[in-house]
Amino acid sequence: MATVETGHSELIHDISFDHYGRRLATCSSDRQIKIWERISDSWTCCASWEAHSGPILRVCWAHPEFGQVIASCSTDKVVNIWEEPARDPNILNSSVNTNSNVIGTKGWISKTKMVDFKDTVNDIKFSPRQFGLKLATSCSDGVVRVYEATDTVNLESWQMEQFDLPKNKCLSWNPAIVGTSILVIGTDDVKNNLSIWELNENNRQWSQVQQLVGPQRAITDVSWAPNIGRFDLNNSEYYYLFLIILFIYFFFLCQHFKI
């Protein structure tokens, strides 16, 4: 077990590994985001900057297919999108310029500020990559907003879909590799605190498809179970995917044993 002295001066609200588990982002009430890299057997801070004007509650990574991109949200009613330009992986950028959005010589750059929120932004999550570069947000103003990058290269233009859900607190994307966009959302409503929402691809509207019976208290975090190896054979999409995987398995088995 490794212990990391983060240098944050106040409460750490969130930590997030990147897709490969080699980098780590932390955020805190001190309004700082720090990026860490694993070098040998220790974690080294390679970037640190003041990212919001209030406590930062969540930070998350986009899929690396879209580059080195993170999102952050705060009590300041803002969601920020940050990008690290391509760099030499053999060079650790440890220089810090706290007076700029750009950290060091090749640091993280503020690409977009999302300012549609009327209250604290409680949670943010990037979608699975098969849905494109989408970011779901949970806000205390009672609105769930889902943003999609219209240009994944410059990250400056995003379109938004939204729906009302009072007291929404946290959310999570269904990681299934087939099917439509699905979110599970937790709220502060002790009676109706957990629900499943699905996007209708035809009219681009989100609708609640199931109300779950959760614990009779506020939900502060939700997460889907990993779906690897789990198939509903009553679903035709899963059934055909299962057959394809089975065929590929037996094909390589025959090649290996020269059958």
Coordinates of C-alpha atoms in Angstrom, one line a residue:
M1 CA 0.0 0.0 0.0
A2 CA 1.3 3.4 -1.0
T3 CA 0.6 6.6 1.0
V4 CA 0.4 9.9 -1.0
E5 CA 1.0 13.2 0.7
T6 CA -1.2 15.3 -1.6
G7 CA -0.4 18.8 -0.4
H8 CA -4.1 19.7 -0.4
S9 CA -4.7 22.2 2.4
E10 CA -8.4 21.3 2.9
L11 CA -10.8 18.4 2.5
I12 CA -10.3 16.1 -0.6
H13 CA -13.8 15.5 -2.1
D14 CA -12.9 13.2 -5.0
I15 CA -10.2 11.1 -6.6
S16 CA -10.3 9.6 -10.1
F17 CA -8.0 7.2 -11.9
D18 CA -7.6 7.5 -15.7
H19 CA -8.5 4.7 -18.0
Y20 CA -5.2 2.9 -17.6
G21 CA -4.8 3.4 -13.9
R22 CA -1.5 5.2 -14.4
R23 CA -2.6 8.7 -13.6
L24 CA -4.7 10.1 -10.8
A25 CA -6.7 13.3 -10.4
T26 CA -7.6 14.8 -7.0
C27 CA -9.8 17.8 -6.1
S28 CA -10.4 19.6 -2.8
S29 CA -12.1 22.4 -1.0
D30 CA -8.9 24.3 -1.5
R31 CA -10.1 24.8 -5.1
Q32 CA -7.1 22.9 -6.4
I33 CA -6.9 20.1 -8.9
K34 CA -3.8 17.9 -8.8
I35 CA -2.7 15.4 -11.4
W36 CA -0.5 12.5 -10.3
E37 CA 1.6 10.0 -12.2
R38 CA 2.9 6.6 -11.0
I39 CA 6.6 6.6 -11.4
S40 CA 8.3 3.4 -10.3
D41 CA 6.5 2.6 -7.0
S42 CA 5.5 6.1 -6.0
W43 CA 3.0 8.8 -7.1
T44 CA 4.4 12.1 -8.2
C45 CA 2.4 15.3 -8.7
C46 CA 2.9 16.6 -12.3
A47 CA 0.4 19.4 -12.3
S48 CA -1.5 21.5 -9.8
W49 CA -3.7 24.5 -10.4
E50 CA -6.6 26.6 -9.0
A51 CA -9.5 25.4 -11.1
H52 CA -12.6 27.0 -9.5
S53 CA -13.6 29.8 -7.2
G54 CA -15.2 27.4 -4.7
P55 CA -14.7 23.9 -3.3
I56 CA -14.4 21.3 -6.1
L57 CA -16.7 18.4 -5.5
R58 CA -15.9 16.0 -8.4
V59 CA -13.3 15.4 -11.1
C60 CA -13.5 12.7 -13.8
W61 CA -11.5 11.5 -16.9
A62 CA -12.8 11.2 -20.4
H63 CA -11.9 8.1 -22.4
P64 CA -8.3 8.4 -23.8
E65 CA -9.7 8.1 -27.3
F66 CA -10.6 11.8 -26.9
G67 CA -7.2 12.8 -25.5
Q68 CA -6.1 13.7 -22.0
V69 CA -9.4 15.4 -20.9
I70 CA -10.9 15.9 -17.5
A71 CA -14.0 17.6 -16.2
S72 CA -14.5 19.3 -12.8
C73 CA -17.5 20.7 -10.9
S74 CA -17.9 22.9 -7.9
T75 CA -20.1 24.9 -5.6
D76 CA -19.4 27.9 -7.8
K77 CA -22.1 26.6 -10.2
V78 CA -19.6 25.9 -13.0
V79 CA -18.3 22.8 -14.8
N80 CA -14.9 23.1 -16.4
I81 CA -13.4 21.0 -19.2
W82 CA -9.6 20.7 -19.1
E83 CA -7.3 19.3 -21.7
E84 CA -3.6 18.5 -21.6
P85 CA -1.9 18.9 -25.0
A86 CA 0.2 16.0 -26.3
R87 CA 3.6 15.8 -24.6
D88 CA 6.7 13.7 -24.5
P89 CA 5.7 10.8 -22.2
N90 CA 9.4 10.5 -21.1
I91 CA 9.4 14.0 -19.7
L92 CA 7.6 14.7 -16.4
N93 CA 6.2 18.2 -16.4
S94 CA 6.5 19.2 -12.8
S95 CA 6.6 23.0 -13.2
V96 CA 3.6 24.9 -11.9
N97 CA 2.3 28.4 -12.7
T98 CA -0.6 29.1 -10.3
N99 CA -1.4 32.5 -11.9
S100 CA -2.6 30.9 -15.2
N101 CA -5.0 28.3 -16.5
V102 CA -2.0 26.8 -18.3
I103 CA 0.2 24.8 -15.9
G104 CA 3.9 24.7 -16.7
T105 CA 5.1 24.6 -20.3
K106 CA 2.8 21.9 -21.6
G107 CA 0.1 21.9 -18.9
W108 CA -3.7 21.6 -18.6
I109 CA -5.7 24.2 -20.5
S110 CA -9.3 25.4 -19.8
K111 CA -11.2 24.5 -22.9
T112 CA -14.9 25.2 -21.9
K113 CA -16.8 26.7 -18.9
M114 CA -20.4 25.4 -18.6
V115 CA -22.4 28.0 -16.8
D116 CA -26.0 26.9 -17.2
F117 CA -26.3 25.9 -13.6
K118 CA -28.2 27.8 -10.9
D119 CA -26.9 26.0 -7.9
T120 CA -24.1 23.7 -6.7
V121 CA -23.0 21.0 -9.3
N122 CA -22.9 17.8 -7.3
D123 CA -21.7 15.2 -9.7
I124 CA -20.3 14.7 -13.2
K125 CA -19.6 11.6 -15.3
F126 CA -18.3 11.1 -18.8
S127 CA -20.2 8.5 -20.9
P128 CA -18.8 5.3 -22.2
R129 CA -16.9 6.0 -25.4
Q130 CA -19.4 4.3 -27.8
F131 CA -21.8 7.2 -27.1
G132 CA -19.3 9.9 -28.1
L133 CA -17.9 12.5 -25.8
K134 CA -20.8 13.2 -23.4
L135 CA -20.8 14.5 -19.9
A136 CA -23.8 14.0 -17.5
T137 CA -24.2 16.5 -14.7
S138 CA -26.2 16.5 -11.5
C139 CA -27.1 19.9 -10.0
S140 CA -29.0 21.1 -6.9
D141 CA -31.2 23.3 -9.0
G142 CA -33.2 20.1 -9.8
V143 CA -32.1 19.7 -13.4
V144 CA -30.0 16.9 -14.9
R145 CA -28.0 18.2 -17.9
V146 CA -26.2 16.0 -20.5
Y147 CA -23.6 17.8 -22.7
E148 CA -22.2 16.4 -25.9
A149 CA -19.1 17.7 -27.7
T150 CA -20.0 18.7 -31.3
D151 CA -16.3 18.8 -32.1
T152 CA -14.1 16.4 -30.1
V153 CA -11.0 18.1 -31.4
N154 CA -11.3 21.6 -30.0
L155 CA -13.8 20.8 -27.2
E156 CA -15.2 24.4 -27.3
S157 CA -18.6 23.6 -28.7
W158 CA -21.1 21.5 -26.7
Q159 CA -24.8 20.9 -27.1
M160 CA -27.1 20.2 -24.2
E161 CA -30.1 18.0 -23.3
Q162 CA -31.8 18.3 -20.0
F163 CA -34.6 17.0 -17.8
D164 CA -36.0 17.8 -14.4
L165 CA -35.4 15.6 -11.4
P166 CA -35.8 17.4 -8.0
K167 CA -33.1 16.9 -5.4
N168 CA -30.8 14.9 -7.8
K169 CA -27.5 14.3 -6.1
C170 CA -25.4 11.8 -8.1
L171 CA -25.4 9.7 -11.3
S172 CA -23.7 7.0 -13.2
W173 CA -23.7 5.8 -16.9
N174 CA -24.6 2.2 -17.7
P175 CA -21.3 0.8 -19.0
A176 CA -22.9 -1.9 -21.3
I177 CA -21.2 -2.0 -24.7
V178 CA -24.6 -2.4 -26.6
G179 CA -27.9 -0.6 -26.2
T180 CA -28.9 3.0 -25.6
S181 CA -27.7 5.7 -23.2
I182 CA -28.9 4.9 -19.7
L183 CA -28.3 6.7 -16.4
V184 CA -29.0 5.7 -12.8
I185 CA -29.6 8.8 -10.6
G186 CA -29.7 9.1 -6.9
T187 CA -31.4 12.0 -5.0
D188 CA -32.0 13.5 -1.6
D189 CA -35.6 12.4 -1.7
V190 CA -35.9 9.7 0.9
K191 CA -39.0 8.2 -0.7
N192 CA -38.0 8.3 -4.4
N193 CA -34.3 8.4 -4.2
L194 CA -33.1 6.0 -7.0
S195 CA -34.3 5.9 -10.6
I196 CA -33.2 4.7 -14.1
W197 CA -33.4 7.1 -17.1
E198 CA -33.0 6.2 -20.8
L199 CA -32.5 8.4 -23.9
N200 CA -34.9 7.9 -26.8
E201 CA -32.6 8.2 -29.8
N202 CA -35.5 9.2 -32.1
N203 CA -36.8 12.3 -30.2
R204 CA -33.6 12.9 -28.1
Q205 CA -35.7 12.9 -24.9
W206 CA -34.8 11.4 -21.6
S207 CA -37.5 9.5 -19.7
Q208 CA -37.7 7.6 -16.5
V209 CA -38.0 3.8 -17.2
Q210 CA -37.9 2.5 -13.6
Q211 CA -38.1 3.7 -10.1
L212 CA -36.0 1.6 -7.8
V213 CA -36.5 0.9 -4.1
G214 CA -33.4 2.2 -2.4
P215 CA -32.6 2.8 1.2
Q216 CA -34.9 5.3 2.9
R217 CA -32.3 8.0 3.1
A218 CA -30.4 10.4 0.8
I219 CA -28.3 8.7 -1.9
T220 CA -24.8 10.3 -2.2
D221 CA -23.2 8.1 -4.8
V222 CA -24.2 5.4 -7.3
S223 CA -22.3 3.0 -9.6
W224 CA -23.1 0.2 -12.0
A225 CA -21.6 -3.2 -11.6
P226 CA -19.1 -4.2 -14.2
N227 CA -21.0 -5.9 -17.1
I228 CA -18.1 -8.0 -18.4
G229 CA -19.2 -11.5 -19.1
R230 CA -22.9 -10.8 -18.3
F231 CA -25.4 -11.3 -21.1
D232 CA -29.1 -11.4 -21.1
L233 CA -29.8 -14.0 -23.8
N234 CA -33.4 -12.9 -24.0
N235 CA -32.1 -9.7 -25.5
S236 CA -31.4 -10.3 -29.2
E237 CA -28.5 -7.8 -29.3
Y238 CA -26.8 -9.5 -26.4
Y239 CA -27.5 -12.9 -27.9
Y240 CA -25.9 -12.2 -31.2
L241 CA -22.9 -10.5 -29.5
F242 CA -22.5 -13.6 -27.4
L243 CA -22.5 -15.8 -30.5
I244 CA -19.9 -13.6 -32.2
I245 CA -17.6 -13.8 -29.2
L246 CA -18.2 -17.6 -29.0
F247 CA -17.3 -18.0 -32.7
I248 CA -14.1 -15.9 -32.3
Y249 CA -13.1 -18.0 -29.3
F250 CA -13.5 -21.3 -31.1
F251 CA -11.8 -20.0 -34.3
F252 CA -8.6 -19.2 -32.3
L253 CA -8.9 -22.4 -30.4
C254 CA -8.9 -24.3 -33.7
Q255 CA -6.0 -22.3 -35.0
H256 CA -4.0 -23.0 -31.9
F257 CA -4.5 -26.8 -32.0
K258 CA -4.4 -27.0 -35.8
I259 CA -7.9 -28.5 -36.0

